XYZ file of N, CA and C in Angstrom:
420
model
N 64.041 66.564 -13.870
C 63.632 65.439 -13.047
C 63.573 64.189 -13.947
N 63.932 63.051 -13.370
C 63.931 61.798 -14.128
C 62.509 61.339 -14.417
N 62.387 60.534 -15.461
C 61.066 60.051 -15.896
C 60.412 59.161 -14.838
N 61.225 58.362 -14.119
C 60.629 57.459 -13.123
C 59.967 58.238 -12.001
N 60.484 59.426 -11.684
C 59.874 60.264 -10.646
C 58.504 60.741 -11.123
N 58.412 61.129 -12.392
C 57.122 61.571 -12.930
C 56.101 60.441 -12.901
N 56.550 59.231 -13.208
C 55.634 58.085 -13.161
C 55.156 57.831 -11.723
N 56.052 57.980 -10.762
C 55.637 57.793 -9.356
C 54.676 58.890 -8.915
N 54.910 60.111 -9.377
C 53.972 61.199 -9.082
C 52.607 60.873 -9.693
N 52.630 60.347 -10.914
C 51.386 59.932 -11.565
C 50.687 58.818 -10.798
N 51.460 57.877 -10.262
C 50.877 56.787 -9.476
C 50.199 57.326 -8.220
N 50.851 58.267 -7.566
C 50.252 58.881 -6.368
C 49.000 59.667 -6.755
N 49.090 60.381 -7.870
C 47.932 61.150 -8.334
C 46.758 60.226 -8.656
N 47.019 59.040 -9.167
C 45.953 58.074 -9.437
C 45.465 57.402 -8.153
N 46.311 57.369 -7.150
C 45.910 56.785 -5.867
C 44.935 57.661 -5.098
N 44.987 58.955 -5.316
C 44.083 59.874 -4.608
C 42.624 59.622 -4.988
N 42.264 59.573 -6.299
C 40.860 59.269 -6.610
C 40.465 57.849 -6.204
N 41.450 56.937 -6.158
C 41.150 55.586 -5.676
C 40.612 55.648 -4.257
N 41.262 56.423 -3.414
C 40.839 56.550 -2.022
C 39.547 57.346 -1.908
N 39.410 58.380 -2.706
C 38.245 59.257 -2.602
C 36.979 58.620 -3.171
N 37.097 57.838 -4.240
C 35.909 57.287 -4.900
C 35.739 55.794 -4.692
N 36.743 55.119 -4.173
C 36.732 53.663 -3.989
C 36.503 52.939 -5.309
N 37.034 53.492 -6.390
C 36.965 52.831 -7.699
C 38.296 52.111 -7.927
N 38.285 50.785 -7.936
C 39.540 50.034 -8.026
C 40.292 50.243 -9.331
N 39.629 50.739 -10.354
C 40.306 50.973 -11.627
C 41.453 51.975 -11.475
N 41.259 52.974 -10.619
C 42.340 53.938 -10.388
C 43.556 53.258 -9.777
N 43.330 52.312 -8.897
C 44.434 51.564 -8.299
C 45.179 50.742 -9.335
N 44.449 50.167 -10.270
C 45.084 49.378 -11.326
C 45.911 50.264 -12.250
N 45.402 51.460 -12.528
C 46.178 52.419 -13.318
C 47.412 52.879 -12.546
N 47.277 53.031 -11.236
C 48.428 53.429 -10.410
C 49.502 52.344 -10.435
N 49.102 51.082 -10.403
C 50.076 49.988 -10.493
C 50.759 50.015 -11.858
N 50.009 50.309 -12.900
C 50.610 50.464 -14.227
C 51.644 51.576 -14.248
N 51.362 52.677 -13.552
C 52.318 53.792 -13.481
C 53.575 53.383 -12.714
N 53.406 52.586 -11.667
C 54.578 52.102 -10.921
C 55.416 51.186 -11.810
N 54.760 50.329 -12.592
C 55.500 49.457 -13.518
C 56.257 50.294 -14.548
N 55.649 51.364 -15.028
C 56.336 52.259 -15.974
C 57.500 52.962 -15.288
N 57.354 53.302 -14.008
C 58.454 53.931 -13.263
C 59.627 52.967 -13.138
N 59.339 51.707 -12.900
C 60.408 50.704 -12.815
C 61.102 50.581 -14.172
N 60.304 50.570 -15.231
C 60.873 50.512 -16.582
C 61.767 51.717 -16.839
N 61.315 52.900 -16.442
C 62.122 54.120 -16.621
C 63.391 54.039 -15.781
N 63.281 53.515 -14.564
C 64.452 53.393 -13.703
C 65.485 52.419 -14.246
N 65.010 51.424 -15.002
C 65.930 50.449 -15.603
C 66.474 50.926 -16.947
N 66.081 52.133 -17.353
C 66.637 52.714 -18.572
C 65.794 52.528 -19.810
N 64.556 52.121 -19.670
C 63.676 51.969 -20.829
C 63.300 53.318 -21.407
N 63.089 53.346 -22.687
C 62.728 54.582 -23.363
C 61.288 54.988 -23.067
N 60.917 56.195 -23.507
C 59.590 56.738 -23.256
C 58.518 55.863 -23.893
N 58.778 55.382 -25.107
C 57.795 54.532 -25.786
C 57.590 53.239 -25.013
N 58.671 52.627 -24.551
C 58.570 51.390 -23.770
C 57.838 51.638 -22.454
N 58.094 52.768 -21.818
C 57.401 53.105 -20.571
C 55.899 53.206 -20.797
N 55.518 53.868 -21.877
C 54.092 54.021 -22.194
C 53.450 52.671 -22.490
N 54.180 51.815 -23.206
C 53.655 50.478 -23.517
C 53.497 49.665 -22.235
N 54.486 49.711 -21.357
C 54.403 48.970 -20.087
C 53.227 49.484 -19.257
N 53.074 50.798 -19.190
C 51.935 51.373 -18.460
C 50.617 50.857 -19.024
N 50.472 50.918 -20.331
C 49.215 50.502 -20.968
C 48.966 49.006 -20.783
N 49.984 48.195 -21.005
C 49.814 46.740 -20.921
C 49.475 46.318 -19.495
N 50.215 46.808 -18.524
C 49.960 46.428 -17.129
C 48.582 46.917 -16.682
N 48.237 48.150 -17.002
C 46.941 48.696 -16.599
C 45.786 47.920 -17.226
N 45.862 47.681 -18.530
C 44.790 46.960 -19.222
C 44.706 45.520 -18.721
N 45.855 44.881 -18.516
C 45.848 43.503 -18.016
C 45.195 43.421 -16.641
N 45.540 44.347 -15.765
C 44.928 44.339 -14.433
C 43.429 44.587 -14.506
N 43.029 45.544 -15.321
C 41.595 45.836 -15.446
C 40.862 44.640 -16.043
N 41.472 43.989 -17.026
C 40.823 42.848 -17.685
C 40.746 41.623 -16.781
N 41.722 41.438 -15.907
C 41.760 40.232 -15.075
C 41.151 40.474 -13.699
N 41.562 41.524 -13.033
C 41.159 41.742 -11.638
C 39.735 42.271 -11.525
N 39.342 43.160 -12.415
C 38.017 43.786 -12.305
C 36.868 42.777 -12.325
N 36.842 41.807 -13.244
C 35.745 40.830 -13.213
C 35.738 39.979 -11.944
N 36.917 39.652 -11.450
C 36.991 38.872 -10.207
C 36.454 39.692 -9.044
N 36.854 40.944 -8.961
C 36.374 41.825 -7.887
C 34.869 42.032 -7.987
N 34.355 42.204 -9.197
C 32.909 42.400 -9.377
C 32.141 41.158 -8.946
N 32.664 39.986 -9.266
C 32.008 38.743 -8.858
C 31.981 38.606 -7.336
N 33.072 38.940 -6.682
C 33.115 38.858 -5.217
C 32.229 39.901 -4.566
N 32.125 41.067 -5.182
C 31.285 42.123 -4.629
C 29.807 41.761 -4.713
N 29.422 41.045 -5.767
C 27.999 40.720 -5.959
C 27.560 39.511 -5.138
N 28.499 38.680 -4.707
C 28.140 37.507 -3.915
C 28.025 37.883 -2.451
N 26.913 37.530 -1.873
C 26.729 37.762 -0.446
C 27.238 36.538 0.315
N 27.925 36.748 1.401
C 28.358 35.589 2.185
C 27.145 34.898 2.796
N 27.197 33.586 2.800
C 26.089 32.835 3.382
C 26.272 32.783 4.889
N 25.556 33.623 5.566
C 25.594 33.642 7.013
C 24.252 33.145 7.505
N 24.268 31.955 8.046
C 23.041 31.356 8.535
C 23.021 31.539 10.044
N 21.901 32.073 10.541
C 21.810 32.303 11.978
C 20.428 31.903 12.473
N 20.254 31.973 13.761
C 18.966 31.630 14.364
C 18.651 30.160 14.176
N 17.366 29.873 14.047
C 16.947 28.477 13.922
C 17.418 27.865 12.604
N 17.662 28.686 11.590
C 18.171 28.154 10.322
C 19.536 27.498 10.514
N 20.334 28.013 11.454
C 21.655 27.453 11.706
C 21.566 26.102 12.404
N 20.428 25.775 13.001
C 20.278 24.511 13.713
C 19.874 23.367 12.790
N 19.329 23.694 11.645
C 18.915 22.649 10.709
C 20.143 21.893 10.215
N 20.030 20.560 10.230
C 21.130 19.723 9.775
C 22.119 19.361 10.860
N 21.981 19.901 12.038
C 22.897 19.594 13.133
C 22.482 18.317 13.834
N 23.418 17.717 14.513
C 23.149 16.510 15.297
C 22.769 16.896 16.707
N 21.949 16.054 17.326
C 21.522 16.284 18.704
C 21.481 14.938 19.413
N 21.446 14.982 20.727
C 21.375 13.763 21.541
C 20.030 13.737 22.247
N 19.359 12.603 22.175
C 18.049 12.442 22.818
C 18.254 12.385 24.328
N 17.544 13.247 25.046
C 17.612 13.277 26.515
C 16.451 12.471 27.115
N 15.257 12.648 26.569
C 14.070 11.882 26.957
C 13.484 11.299 25.688
N 12.929 10.131 25.769
C 12.374 9.433 24.600
C 11.598 10.404 23.699
N 11.905 10.332 22.398
C 11.230 11.169 21.409
C 10.329 10.260 20.574
N 9.036 10.540 20.609
C 8.071 9.797 19.788
C 7.004 10.773 19.307
N 5.913 10.267 18.773
C 4.870 11.121 18.208
C 4.296 12.097 19.224
N 4.349 11.762 20.498
C 3.812 12.664 21.519
C 4.848 13.665 22.028
N 6.081 13.579 21.551
C 7.098 14.559 21.921
C 8.302 13.926 22.572
N 9.127 14.744 23.179
C 10.342 14.302 23.849
C 11.303 15.469 23.978
N 12.510 15.165 24.453
C 13.527 16.210 24.664
C 14.853 15.778 24.041
N 15.530 16.770 23.444
C 16.870 16.544 22.894
C 17.799 17.651 23.375
N 19.098 17.356 23.319
C 20.095 18.387 23.619
C 20.697 18.807 22.280
N 20.429 20.058 21.918
C 20.834 20.597 20.626
C 21.620 21.882 20.859
N 22.855 21.907 20.406
C 23.719 23.089 20.534
C 23.818 23.549 21.981
N 23.896 22.593 22.890
C 24.060 22.911 24.308
C 22.785 23.292 25.030
N 21.644 23.234 24.353
C 20.369 23.602 24.965
C 19.398 22.434 24.858
N 18.464 22.387 25.802
C 17.435 21.353 25.771
C 16.264 21.872 24.937
N 15.850 21.089 23.961
C 14.754 21.434 23.065
C 13.678 20.366 23.132
N 12.432 20.772 22.963
C 11.391 19.771 22.762
C 11.552 19.266 21.338
N 11.191 18.004 21.132
C 11.407 17.411 19.820
C 10.308 16.421 19.480
N 10.153 16.192 18.187
C 9.255 15.153 17.698
C 9.876 14.570 16.443
N 9.577 13.307 16.139
C 10.155 12.710 14.930
C 9.440 13.202 13.673
N 10.160 13.226 12.569
C 9.568 13.588 11.292
C 8.523 12.546 10.901
N 8.873 11.278 11.086
C 7.948 10.168 10.834
C 7.292 9.811 12.167
N 5.986 10.015 12.268
C 5.287 9.788 13.550
C 5.345 8.334 14.010
N 5.691 7.420 13.130
C 5.816 6.005 13.498
C 7.158 5.719 14.161
N 8.095 6.627 14.046
C 9.442 6.419 14.563
C 9.539 6.896 16.001
N 10.477 6.317 16.761
C 10.774 6.798 18.110
C 12.262 6.641 18.359
N 12.788 7.492 19.230
C 14.213 7.489 19.550
C 14.369 7.426 21.060
N 15.306 6.603 21.514
C 15.529 6.412 22.946
C 16.618 7.350 23.454
N 16.627 7.563 24.764
C 17.616 8.434 25.404
C 19.029 7.965 25.061
N 19.901 8.918 24.770
C 21.287 8.631 24.429
C 21.522 8.456 22.933
N 20.465 8.274 22.162
C 20.595 8.085 20.728
C 20.881 9.435 20.050
N 21.656 9.391 18.973
C 21.960 10.615 18.228
C 20.963 10.759 17.086
N 20.446 11.968 16.908
C 19.478 12.260 15.852
C 19.938 13.486 15.081
N 19.354 13.682 13.915
C 19.641 14.860 13.087
C 18.400 15.737 13.031
N 18.609 17.044 13.147
C 17.511 18.000 13.103
C 17.243 18.335 11.632
N 15.995 18.149 11.202
C 15.650 18.467 9.813
C 14.939 19.808 9.701
N 14.255 20.218 10.762
C 13.618 21.536 10.756
C 13.258 21.935 12.173
N 12.948 23.205 12.329
C 12.483 23.727 13.604
C 11.062 24.215 13.376
N 10.122 23.656 14.127
C 8.730 24.014 14.007
C 8.318 24.735 15.295
N 8.338 26.061 15.249
C 8.080 26.832 16.479
C 9.252 26.645 17.425
N 8.970 26.043 18.585
C 10.036 25.769 19.548
C 10.308 24.276 19.640
N 9.909 23.534 18.602
C 10.084 22.085 18.586
C 11.003 21.686 17.426
N 11.982 20.874 17.746
C 12.888 20.369 16.713
C 12.276 19.115 16.112
N 12.266 19.054 14.791
C 11.790 17.872 14.095
C 13.031 17.074 13.705
N 13.101 15.797 14.137
C 14.336 15.014 13.998
C 14.106 13.731 13.222
N 15.223 13.213 12.709
C 15.239 11.879 12.087
C 16.397 11.096 12.656
């Protein structure tokens, strides 16, 4: 059997633990084996095949593994609930002053009050939500 076939068998053999253990290093070694198979198919000697396998595998592990580890450790920032409403714009429906008022925020009517009690906003004016206090939006 030709050497490139053995390298492909090795790549498949390395792919099995990749699937079973979810360790990406096995996949990187399998890619190295495929690169060695290509080298063998192009007529490279056994020493060159081994060097290509080692270089490709080590390069992938050195470059891809830290990137994958960084992405695995970062949690996506998914903001939901009232936290997602902070910083959004709203339209004043009823005058908003220290005693309260109504705004339309994310398609819903919310009670609202200004952050600065001296401030007031008239109907139709656009405001920004800075926080949600219970069921009341605090706006500026």
